[in-house]
PDB file of C-alpha atoms in Angstrom:
ATOM      1  CA  MET Q  25      12.594  -5.454  14.132  1.00  0.00           C
ATOM      2  CA  LEU Q  26      13.761  -2.282  15.810  1.00  0.00           C
ATOM      3  CA  LEU Q  27      17.209  -3.855  16.000  1.00  0.00           C
ATOM      4  CA  LEU Q  28      17.196  -4.527  12.242  1.00  0.00           C
ATOM      5  CA  TYR Q  29      16.031  -0.957  11.650  1.00  0.00           C
ATOM      6  CA  ARG Q  30      18.924   0.349  13.745  1.00  0.00           C
ATOM      7  CA  CYS Q  31      21.363  -1.892  11.834  1.00  0.00           C
ATOM      8  CA  LEU Q  32      20.108  -0.640   8.473  1.00  0.00           C
ATOM      9  CA  LEU Q  33      20.447   2.943   9.682  1.00  0.00           C
ATOM     10  CA  ARG Q  34      24.174   2.271   9.760  1.00  0.00           C
ATOM     11  CA  LEU Q  35      24.074   2.268   5.957  1.00  0.00           C
ATOM     12  CA  TYR Q  36      23.445   6.029   6.086  1.00  0.00           C
ATOM     13  CA  PRO Q  37      26.418   8.415   6.158  1.00  0.00           C
ATOM     14  CA  ALA Q  38      27.498   9.096   9.758  1.00  0.00           C
ATOM     15  CA  ALA Q  39      26.577  12.808   9.682  1.00  0.00           C
ATOM     16  CA  CYS Q  40      23.078  12.069   8.459  1.00  0.00           C
ATOM     17  CA  ARG Q  41      22.650   9.267  10.983  1.00  0.00           C
ATOM     18  CA  ASP Q  42      23.761  11.485  13.855  1.00  0.00           C
ATOM     19  CA  THR Q  43      21.335  14.256  12.911  1.00  0.00           C
ATOM     20  CA  TYR Q  44      18.227  12.260  12.031  1.00  0.00           C
ATOM     21  CA  GLY Q  45      18.828   8.725  13.353  1.00  0.00           C
ATOM     22  CA  ASP Q  46      17.069   9.050  16.723  1.00  0.00           C
ATOM     23  CA  GLU Q  47      14.198  10.933  15.169  1.00  0.00           C
ATOM     24  CA  MET Q  48      13.720   8.307  12.459  1.00  0.00           C
ATOM     25  CA  ILE Q  49      13.710   5.543  15.064  1.00  0.00           C
ATOM     26  CA  SER Q  50      11.142   7.457  17.107  1.00  0.00           C
ATOM     27  CA  VAL Q  51       8.861   7.931  14.077  1.00  0.00           C
ATOM     28  CA  PHE Q  52       9.280   4.278  13.088  1.00  0.00           C
ATOM     29  CA  ARG Q  53       8.352   3.241  16.637  1.00  0.00           C
ATOM     30  CA  ASP Q  54       5.183   5.383  16.571  1.00  0.00           C
ATOM     31  CA  ALA Q  55       4.178   3.962  13.178  1.00  0.00           C
ATOM     32  CA  ARG Q  56       4.876   0.420  14.368  1.00  0.00           C
ATOM     33  CA  ASP Q  57       2.735   0.863  17.497  1.00  0.00           C
ATOM     34  CA  GLU Q  58      -0.133   2.153  15.419  1.00  0.00           C
ATOM     35  CA  LYS Q  59       0.050  -0.670  12.855  1.00  0.00           C
ATOM     36  CA  ARG Q  60       0.456  -3.290  15.568  1.00  0.00           C
ATOM     37  CA  ALA Q  61      -2.989  -2.359  16.853  1.00  0.00           C
ATOM     38  CA  LYS Q  62      -4.424  -2.935  13.359  1.00  0.00           C
ATOM     39  CA  GLY Q  63      -3.131  -6.487  13.033  1.00  0.00           C
ATOM     40  CA  LEU Q  64      -0.345  -8.587  11.578  1.00  0.00           C
ATOM     41  CA  PRO Q  65      -0.901  -7.935   7.812  1.00  0.00           C
ATOM     42  CA  SER Q  66      -0.802  -4.194   8.426  1.00  0.00           C
ATOM     43  CA  LEU Q  67       2.340  -4.524  10.530  1.00  0.00           C
ATOM     44  CA  THR Q  68       4.085  -6.711   7.910  1.00  0.00           C
ATOM     45  CA  GLY Q  69       3.199  -4.197   5.213  1.00  0.00           C
ATOM     46  CA  LEU Q  70       4.741  -1.416   7.284  1.00  0.00           C
ATOM     47  CA  TYR Q  71       7.943  -3.401   7.847  1.00  0.00           C
ATOM     48  CA  ILE Q  72       8.414  -4.097   4.134  1.00  0.00           C
ATOM     49  CA  HIS Q  73       7.605  -0.490   3.224  1.00  0.00           C
ATOM     50  CA  GLU Q  74       9.930   0.911   5.872  1.00  0.00           C
ATOM     51  CA  LEU Q  75      12.868  -1.353   5.075  1.00  0.00           C
ATOM     52  CA  THR Q  76      12.612  -0.637   1.341  1.00  0.00           C
ATOM     53  CA  GLY Q  77      12.371   3.097   2.009  1.00  0.00           C
ATOM     54  CA  LEU Q  78      15.293   2.956   4.384  1.00  0.00           C
ATOM     55  CA  LEU Q  79      17.525   1.182   1.850  1.00  0.00           C
ATOM     56  CA  GLN Q  80      16.518   3.606  -0.903  1.00  0.00           C
ATOM     57  CA  GLY Q  81      17.160   6.555   1.395  1.00  0.00           C
ATOM     58  CA  ALA Q  82      20.574   5.162   2.360  1.00  0.00           C
ATOM     59  CA  LEU Q  83      21.491   4.725  -1.304  1.00  0.00           C
ATOM     60  CA  GLN Q  84      20.504   8.312  -2.094  1.00  0.00           C
ATOM     61  CA  GLU Q  85      22.339   9.732   0.907  1.00  0.00           C
ATOM     62  CA  GLN Q  86      25.482   7.738   0.137  1.00  0.00           C
ATOM     63  CA  LEU Q  87      25.403   8.912  -3.495  1.00  0.00           C
ATOM     64  CA  ARG Q  88      24.845  12.460  -2.316  1.00  0.00           C
ATOM     65  CA  THR Q  89      27.832  12.232   0.009  1.00  0.00           C
ATOM     66  CA  LEU Q  90      29.901  10.604  -2.720  1.00  0.00           C
ATOM     67  CA  LEU Q  91      29.034  13.052  -5.509  1.00  0.00           C
ATOM     68  CA  GLY Q  92      28.529  16.162  -3.392  1.00  0.00           C
ATOM     69  CA  SER Q  93      25.242  17.967  -2.916  1.00  0.00           C
ATOM     70  CA  ARG Q  94      25.747  20.269  -5.900  1.00  0.00           C
ATOM     71  CA  ARG Q  95      26.283  17.461  -8.372  1.00  0.00           C
ATOM     72  CA  TRP Q  96      23.654  15.296  -6.724  1.00  0.00           C
ATOM     73  CA  THR Q  97      20.961  17.784  -7.717  1.00  0.00           C
ATOM     74  CA  LEU Q  98      21.712  16.893 -11.333  1.00  0.00           C
ATOM     75  CA  PHE Q  99      20.380  13.411 -10.646  1.00  0.00           C
ATOM     76  CA  PRO Q 100      17.135  13.906  -8.762  1.00  0.00           C
ATOM     77  CA  LEU Q 101      15.896  10.290  -8.790  1.00  0.00           C
ATOM     78  CA  ARG Q 102      12.656  11.208  -7.060  1.00  0.00           C
ATOM     79  CA  ARG Q 103      11.777  13.587  -9.841  1.00  0.00           C
ATOM     80  CA  PHE Q 104      12.381  10.896 -12.442  1.00  0.00           C
ATOM     81  CA  ASN Q 105      10.225   8.550 -10.406  1.00  0.00           C
ATOM     82  CA  MET Q 106       7.330  10.957 -10.616  1.00  0.00           C
ATOM     83  CA  ARG Q 107       7.415  11.235 -14.387  1.00  0.00           C
ATOM     84  CA  SER Q 108       5.131   8.835 -16.111  1.00  0.00           C
ATOM     85  CA  GLU Q 109       7.380   8.494 -19.169  1.00  0.00           C
ATOM     86  CA  PHE Q 110      10.470   7.453 -17.259  1.00  0.00           C
ATOM     87  CA  ARG Q 111      10.428   5.144 -14.282  1.00  0.00           C
ATOM     88  CA  PHE Q 112      13.109   2.995 -12.822  1.00  0.00           C
ATOM     89  CA  PRO Q 113      11.724  -0.507 -12.421  1.00  0.00           C
ATOM     90  CA  LYS Q 114      11.425  -1.398  -8.747  1.00  0.00           C
ATOM     91  CA  SER Q 115      13.586  -4.458  -9.336  1.00  0.00           C
ATOM     92  CA  THR Q 116      16.445  -2.235 -10.583  1.00  0.00           C
ATOM     93  CA  THR Q 117      16.211   0.028  -7.563  1.00  0.00           C
ATOM     94  CA  MET Q 118      16.125  -2.949  -5.227  1.00  0.00           C
ATOM     95  CA  LEU Q 119      19.093  -4.538  -6.986  1.00  0.00           C
ATOM     96  CA  MET Q 120      21.101  -1.313  -6.711  1.00  0.00           C
ATOM     97  CA  VAL Q 121      20.240  -1.024  -3.044  1.00  0.00           C
ATOM     98  CA  ILE Q 122      21.231  -4.637  -2.366  1.00  0.00           C
ATOM     99  CA  ILE Q 123      24.533  -4.129  -4.202  1.00  0.00           C
ATOM    100  CA  LEU Q 124      25.228  -0.953  -2.216  1.00  0.00           C
ATOM    101  CA  ALA Q 125      24.400  -2.687   1.045  1.00  0.00           C
ATOM    102  CA  GLY Q 126      26.716  -5.549   0.081  1.00  0.00           C
ATOM    103  CA  VAL Q 127      29.553  -3.191  -0.800  1.00  0.00           C
ATOM    104  CA  VAL Q 128      29.204  -1.165   2.404  1.00  0.00           C
ATOM    105  CA  LEU Q 129      29.047  -4.307   4.547  1.00  0.00           C
ATOM    106  CA  ALA Q 130      32.035  -5.840   2.710  1.00  0.00           C
ATOM    107  CA  ILE Q 131      34.080  -2.681   3.286  1.00  0.00           C
ATOM    108  CA  GLU Q 132      33.194  -2.663   6.982  1.00  0.00           C
ATOM    109  CA  LYS Q 133      33.993  -6.371   7.285  1.00  0.00           C
ATOM    110  CA  ALA Q 134      37.318  -5.937   5.482  1.00  0.00           C
ATOM    111  CA  LYS Q 135      38.234  -3.056   7.801  1.00  0.00           C
ATOM    112  CA  ALA Q 136      37.423  -5.192  10.835  1.00  0.00           C
ATOM    113  CA  ILE Q 137      39.481  -8.123   9.547  1.00  0.00           C
ATOM    114  CA  GLN Q 138      42.385  -5.841   8.643  1.00  0.00           C
ATOM    115  CA  ALA Q 139      42.357  -4.292  12.101  1.00  0.00           C
ATOM    116  CA  SER Q 140      42.275  -7.699  13.815  1.00  0.00           C
ATOM    117  CA  LEU Q 141      45.194  -9.210  11.861  1.00  0.00           C
ATOM    118  CA  PRO Q 142      48.842  -8.529  12.727  1.00  0.00           C
ATOM    119  CA  ASN Q 143      50.964  -7.236   9.891  1.00  0.00           C
ATOM    120  CA  LEU Q 144      52.479 -10.484   8.683  1.00  0.00           C
ATOM    121  CA  ASN Q 145      52.833  -9.801   4.979  1.00  0.00           C
ATOM    122  CA  PRO Q 146      55.476 -12.140   3.522  1.00  0.00           C
ATOM    123  CA  PRO Q 147      58.327 -10.455   1.701  1.00  0.00           C
ATOM    124  CA  ILE Q 148      57.723 -10.236  -2.020  1.00  0.00           C
ATOM    125  CA  GLY Q 149      60.127 -12.385  -4.046  1.00  0.00           C
ATOM    126  CA  PRO Q 150      61.706 -11.455  -7.346  1.00  0.00           C
ATOM    127  CA  ILE Q 151      59.147 -10.602  -9.993  1.00  0.00           C
ATOM    128  CA  ARG Q 152      59.360 -12.878 -12.999  1.00  0.00           C
ATOM    129  CA  PRO Q 153      58.000 -11.910 -16.390  1.00  0.00           C
ATOM    130  CA  ALA Q 154      54.875 -13.782 -17.423  1.00  0.00           C
ATOM    131  CA  THR Q 155      55.526 -16.116 -20.303  1.00  0.00           C
ATOM    132  CA  PHE Q 156      52.816 -16.319 -22.970  1.00  0.00           C
ATOM    133  CA  THR Q 157      52.852 -19.180 -25.373  1.00  0.00           C
ATOM    134  CA  PHE Q 158      51.292 -18.956 -28.799  1.00  0.00           C
ATOM    135  CA  PHE Q 159      48.135 -21.032 -28.260  1.00  0.00           C
ATOM    136  CA  PRO Q 160      46.941 -19.422 -24.990  1.00  0.00           C
ATOM    137  CA  THR Q 161      47.390 -16.025 -26.658  1.00  0.00           C
ATOM    138  CA  ILE Q 162      45.246 -17.105 -29.603  1.00  0.00           C
ATOM    139  CA  ALA Q 163      42.648 -18.495 -27.214  1.00  0.00           C
ATOM    140  CA  LEU Q 164      42.608 -15.223 -25.248  1.00  0.00           C
ATOM    141  CA  MET Q 165      42.181 -13.193 -28.433  1.00  0.00           C
ATOM    142  CA  PHE Q 166      39.351 -15.468 -29.547  1.00  0.00           C
ATOM    143  CA  LEU Q 167      37.654 -15.063 -26.165  1.00  0.00           C
ATOM    144  CA  PHE Q 168      38.073 -11.262 -26.316  1.00  0.00           C
ATOM    145  CA  PHE Q 169      36.485 -10.973 -29.759  1.00  0.00           C
ATOM    146  CA  TYR Q 170      33.754 -13.411 -28.810  1.00  0.00           C
ATOM    147  CA  VAL Q 171      32.823 -11.320 -25.741  1.00  0.00           C
ATOM    148  CA  ALA Q 172      33.021  -8.060 -27.735  1.00  0.00           C
ATOM    149  CA  GLY Q 173      30.758  -9.575 -30.400  1.00  0.00           C
ATOM    150  CA  ALA Q 174      28.291 -10.805 -27.788  1.00  0.00           C
ATOM    151  CA  ILE Q 175      28.125  -7.332 -26.186  1.00  0.00           C
ATOM    152  CA  GLY Q 176      27.583  -5.724 -29.605  1.00  0.00           C
ATOM    153  CA  TRP Q 177      24.842  -8.184 -30.418  1.00  0.00           C
ATOM    154  CA  ALA Q 178      23.183  -7.560 -27.038  1.00  0.00           C
ATOM    155  CA  ILE Q 179      23.177  -3.788 -27.665  1.00  0.00           C
ATOM    156  CA  LEU Q 180      21.665  -4.231 -31.139  1.00  0.00           C
ATOM    157  CA  PHE Q 181      19.091  -6.662 -29.779  1.00  0.00           C
ATOM    158  CA  ALA Q 182      18.128  -4.220 -26.997  1.00  0.00           C
ATOM    159  CA  LEU Q 183      17.785  -1.358 -29.491  1.00  0.00           C
ATOM    160  CA  HIS Q 184      15.672  -3.531 -31.748  1.00  0.00           C
ATOM    161  CA  ARG Q 185      13.424  -4.527 -28.860  1.00  0.00           C
ATOM    162  CA  SER Q 186      13.005  -0.887 -27.855  1.00  0.00           C
ATOM    163  CA  GLY Q 187      11.598  -0.124 -31.311  1.00  0.00           C
ATOM    164  CA  VAL Q 188      14.025   2.737 -31.885  1.00  0.00           C
ATOM    165  CA  HIS Q 189      14.609   1.589 -35.493  1.00  0.00           C
ATOM    166  CA  ARG Q 190      10.938   2.320 -36.246  1.00  0.00           C
ATOM    167  CA  LEU Q 191      11.216   5.993 -35.237  1.00  0.00           C
ATOM    168  CA  GLY Q 192      12.363   6.884 -38.752  1.00  0.00           C
ATOM    169  CA  ASP Q 193       9.077   5.570 -40.155  1.00  0.00           C
ATOM    170  CA  ILE Q 194       6.977   8.017 -38.154  1.00  0.00           C
ATOM    171  CA  ASP Q 195       5.698  10.938 -40.208  1.00  0.00           C
ATOM    172  CA  SER Q 196       5.654  14.354 -38.658  1.00  0.00           C
ATOM    173  CA  PRO Q 197       2.160  15.968 -38.344  1.00  0.00           C
ATOM    174  CA  ALA Q 198       3.010  18.359 -41.172  1.00  0.00           C
ATOM    175  CA  GLN Q 199       3.969  15.508 -43.521  1.00  0.00           C
ATOM    176  CA  SER Q 200       0.939  13.418 -42.653  1.00  0.00           C
ATOM    177  CA  LYS Q 201      -1.339  16.297 -43.692  1.00  0.00           C
TER     178      LYS Q 201
ATOM    179  CA  MET K   5      17.886  22.805  -4.772  1.00  0.00           C
ATOM    180  CA  GLU K   6      14.235  21.852  -5.011  1.00  0.00           C
ATOM    181  CA  SER K   7      12.837  23.328  -8.180  1.00  0.00           C
ATOM    182  CA  LEU K   8       9.339  23.723  -9.563  1.00  0.00           C
ATOM    183  CA  PRO K   9       7.400  21.619 -10.379  1.00  0.00           C
ATOM    184  CA  LEU K  10       7.772  19.848  -7.057  1.00  0.00           C
ATOM    185  CA  THR K  11       7.540  16.099  -6.719  1.00  0.00           C
ATOM    186  CA  GLU K  12       4.366  14.838  -5.107  1.00  0.00           C
ATOM    187  CA  PRO K  13       5.930  13.755  -1.782  1.00  0.00           C
ATOM    188  CA  VAL K  14       7.691  17.114  -1.394  1.00  0.00           C
ATOM    189  CA  LEU K  15       4.527  19.035  -2.265  1.00  0.00           C
ATOM    190  CA  LEU K  16       2.517  17.030   0.258  1.00  0.00           C
ATOM    191  CA  ILE K  17       5.131  17.563   2.974  1.00  0.00           C
ATOM    192  CA  LEU K  18       5.102  21.317   2.356  1.00  0.00           C
ATOM    193  CA  LEU K  19       1.288  21.362   2.375  1.00  0.00           C
ATOM    194  CA  SER K  20       1.366  19.468   5.643  1.00  0.00           C
ATOM    195  CA  LEU K  21       3.587  22.146   7.173  1.00  0.00           C
ATOM    196  CA  ALA K  22       1.582  25.018   5.652  1.00  0.00           C
ATOM    197  CA  GLU K  23      -1.038  25.059   8.421  1.00  0.00           C
ATOM    198  CA  HIS K  24       1.215  24.713  11.441  1.00  0.00           C
ATOM    199  CA  PRO K  25       4.548  23.169  12.487  1.00  0.00           C
ATOM    200  CA  ARG K  26       4.625  19.399  12.796  1.00  0.00           C
ATOM    201  CA  HIS K  27       6.998  16.682  13.902  1.00  0.00           C
ATOM    202  CA  GLY K  28       7.978  13.703  11.730  1.00  0.00           C
ATOM    203  CA  TYR K  29       5.203  11.269  12.601  1.00  0.00           C
ATOM    204  CA  SER K  30       2.543  13.958  12.345  1.00  0.00           C
ATOM    205  CA  ILE K  31       3.784  14.792   8.818  1.00  0.00           C
ATOM    206  CA  LEU K  32       3.560  11.106   7.827  1.00  0.00           C
ATOM    207  CA  LYS K  33      -0.016  10.868   9.057  1.00  0.00           C
ATOM    208  CA  ASP K  34      -1.089  14.136   7.475  1.00  0.00           C
ATOM    209  CA  VAL K  35       0.408  13.239   4.076  1.00  0.00           C
ATOM    210  CA  GLU K  36      -1.460   9.941   4.158  1.00  0.00           C
ATOM    211  CA  GLU K  37      -4.689  11.704   5.092  1.00  0.00           C
ATOM    212  CA  VAL K  38      -4.393  14.510   2.529  1.00  0.00           C
ATOM    213  CA  SER K  39      -3.617  12.051  -0.284  1.00  0.00           C
ATOM    214  CA  ASP K  40      -6.528   9.844   0.801  1.00  0.00           C
ATOM    215  CA  GLY K  41      -4.170   6.979   1.661  1.00  0.00           C
ATOM    216  CA  ARG K  42      -2.539   6.991  -1.782  1.00  0.00           C
ATOM    217  CA  VAL K  43       0.853   8.345  -0.667  1.00  0.00           C
ATOM    218  CA  MET K  44       2.404   6.589   2.314  1.00  0.00           C
ATOM    219  CA  LEU K  45       5.864   7.927   3.019  1.00  0.00           C
ATOM    220  CA  SER K  46       8.466   5.733   4.655  1.00  0.00           C
ATOM    221  CA  THR K  47      10.735   7.309   7.244  1.00  0.00           C
ATOM    222  CA  GLY K  48      13.635   7.039   4.763  1.00  0.00           C
ATOM    223  CA  THR K  49      11.759   8.989   2.105  1.00  0.00           C
ATOM    224  CA  LEU K  50      10.411  11.520   4.619  1.00  0.00           C
ATOM    225  CA  TYR K  51      13.756  12.365   6.168  1.00  0.00           C
ATOM    226  CA  GLY K  52      15.498  12.454   2.765  1.00  0.00           C
ATOM    227  CA  ALA K  53      12.992  15.071   1.630  1.00  0.00           C
ATOM    228  CA  LEU K  54      13.148  16.987   4.928  1.00  0.00           C
ATOM    229  CA  ARG K  55      16.938  17.121   4.763  1.00  0.00           C
ATOM    230  CA  ARG K  56      16.864  18.531   1.213  1.00  0.00           C
ATOM    231  CA  LEU K  57      14.234  21.107   2.177  1.00  0.00           C
ATOM    232  CA  LEU K  58      16.316  22.104   5.224  1.00  0.00           C
ATOM    233  CA  ASP K  59      19.437  22.434   3.067  1.00  0.00           C
ATOM    234  CA  ASP K  60      17.550  24.652   0.625  1.00  0.00           C
ATOM    235  CA  GLY K  61      16.110  26.789   3.437  1.00  0.00           C
ATOM    236  CA  TRP K  62      12.483  25.990   2.629  1.00  0.00           C
ATOM    237  CA  ILE K  63      11.806  24.658   6.128  1.00  0.00           C
ATOM    238  CA  GLU K  64      13.442  24.994   9.531  1.00  0.00           C
ATOM    239  CA  ARG K  65      13.840  22.675  12.482  1.00  0.00           C
ATOM    240  CA  PHE K  66      13.191  23.566  16.086  1.00  0.00           C
ATOM    241  CA  ASN K  67      12.670  21.884  19.463  1.00  0.00           C
ATOM    242  CA  GLU K  68       9.086  21.344  20.504  1.00  0.00           C
ATOM    243  CA  ASP K  69       8.859  22.905  23.961  1.00  0.00           C
ATOM    244  CA  ASP K  70       5.360  21.783  24.849  1.00  0.00           C
ATOM    245  CA  THR K  71       6.005  18.034  24.754  1.00  0.00           C
ATOM    246  CA  THR K  72       7.757  15.828  27.253  1.00  0.00           C
ATOM    247  CA  ARG K  73       9.566  13.928  24.506  1.00  0.00           C
ATOM    248  CA  GLY K  74      11.503  16.965  23.304  1.00  0.00           C
ATOM    249  CA  ARG K  75      10.903  16.052  19.673  1.00  0.00           C
ATOM    250  CA  GLN K  76      12.154  18.069  16.759  1.00  0.00           C
ATOM    251  CA  ALA K  77       9.467  19.863  14.800  1.00  0.00           C
ATOM    252  CA  TYR K  78       9.553  21.460  11.368  1.00  0.00           C
ATOM    253  CA  ARG K  79       7.967  24.627  10.005  1.00  0.00           C
ATOM    254  CA  LEU K  80       7.932  26.515   6.715  1.00  0.00           C
ATOM    255  CA  THR K  81      10.284  29.434   6.280  1.00  0.00           C
ATOM    256  CA  PRO K  82       9.021  32.566   4.469  1.00  0.00           C
ATOM    257  CA  SER K  83      10.987  31.407   1.425  1.00  0.00           C
ATOM    258  CA  GLY K  84       9.387  27.949   1.590  1.00  0.00           C
ATOM    259  CA  ARG K  85       5.910  29.446   1.899  1.00  0.00           C
ATOM    260  CA  ARG K  86       6.579  31.709  -1.081  1.00  0.00           C
ATOM    261  CA  ASN K  87       7.750  28.761  -3.177  1.00  0.00           C
ATOM    262  CA  LEU K  88       4.748  26.709  -2.141  1.00  0.00           C
ATOM    263  CA  HIS K  89       2.503  29.579  -3.137  1.00  0.00           C
ATOM    264  CA  HIS K  90       4.185  29.691  -6.577  1.00  0.00           C
ATOM    265  CA  GLU K  91       3.676  25.976  -7.014  1.00  0.00           C
ATOM    266  CA  VAL K  92      -0.001  26.158  -6.049  1.00  0.00           C
ATOM    267  CA  SER K  93      -0.514  29.047  -8.490  1.00  0.00           C
ATOM    268  CA  ARG K  94       1.212  27.052 -11.221  1.00  0.00           C
ATOM    269  CA  MET K  95      -1.024  24.065 -10.546  1.00  0.00           C
ATOM    270  CA  LYS K  96      -4.144  26.254 -10.529  1.00  0.00           C
ATOM    271  CA  GLN K  97      -3.172  27.690 -13.897  1.00  0.00           C
ATOM    272  CA  LEU K  98      -2.521  24.224 -15.294  1.00  0.00           C
ATOM    273  CA  ALA K  99      -5.813  22.902 -13.941  1.00  0.00           C
ATOM    274  CA  LYS K 100      -7.639  25.875 -15.502  1.00  0.00           C
ATOM    275  CA  ILE K 101      -6.112  25.244 -18.924  1.00  0.00           C
ATOM    276  CA  ALA K 102      -6.762  21.506 -18.621  1.00  0.00           C
ATOM    277  CA  SER K 103     -10.432  22.094 -17.738  1.00  0.00           C
ATOM    278  CA  LEU K 104     -10.890  24.455 -20.673  1.00  0.00           C
ATOM    279  CA  ARG K 105      -9.309  22.041 -23.121  1.00  0.00           C
ATOM    280  CA  VAL K 106     -11.243  19.043 -21.865  1.00  0.00           C
ATOM    281  CA  ALA K 107     -14.498  21.018 -21.986  1.00  0.00           C
ATOM    282  CA  ARG K 108     -13.714  22.217 -25.527  1.00  0.00           C
ATOM    283  CA  LYS K 109     -13.098  18.648 -26.667  1.00  0.00           C
ATOM    284  CA  GLU K 110     -16.392  17.467 -25.146  1.00  0.00           C
ATOM    285  CA  THR K 111     -18.540  20.136 -26.876  1.00  0.00           C
TER     286      THR K 111
END
């Protein structure tokens, strides 16, 4: 488990990992030793909690590095989390974290593959213009409008489900008196 | 920069450091104890908050000399203590108003 924890720490930006990595591992080890004494369910709970927290933390740190600390303060996710009227569903957060982890791992993998391969790019031949016939063009246009219509319908459906169209029916306190 | 009102994890971390300096694991345990087991910080959440507080100059990091493990410990800076004091005053004021309003509604 400690190995997995160390691997996931690699999702953090290097500067952050260098400063806090050893400390985080040490704290995780202390928490693990304590929970181990309490039994397996307690230990499993800790592992799930820690791994989720670690992925969330990595996402926030990567965004902070990407956007810069000044801009990052405009999006304090933790603060939103604490407000009862606006909460990110846990599934959304988890999905975002999984996507980020996938992207970071894919980038690392691509770098490794690129470094291992010799530069054997074949010479590019003469570029020929793409030839569109009439019927494929019509089919493409149909597909485009179909997708645009589906997106529009989805937006309207989502707005309808949110009840936003009923806001106009609400009387203000002054009117209701 | 951390701004008032503070989020609950940040407030609990600052309260944990208000008495005396602590290292990471000690903060985790204290937050859990103070919140009666309701708030359990993960190491990712804890160190994210600590890093922001360090960046804003609310806390500072130093080497613990009296332990063999040479762990890093954290303590409040004067600015952090002042901000914590403001937050506690704000909460007191809010609690006072809330009590008055609830009492008024009950009578």
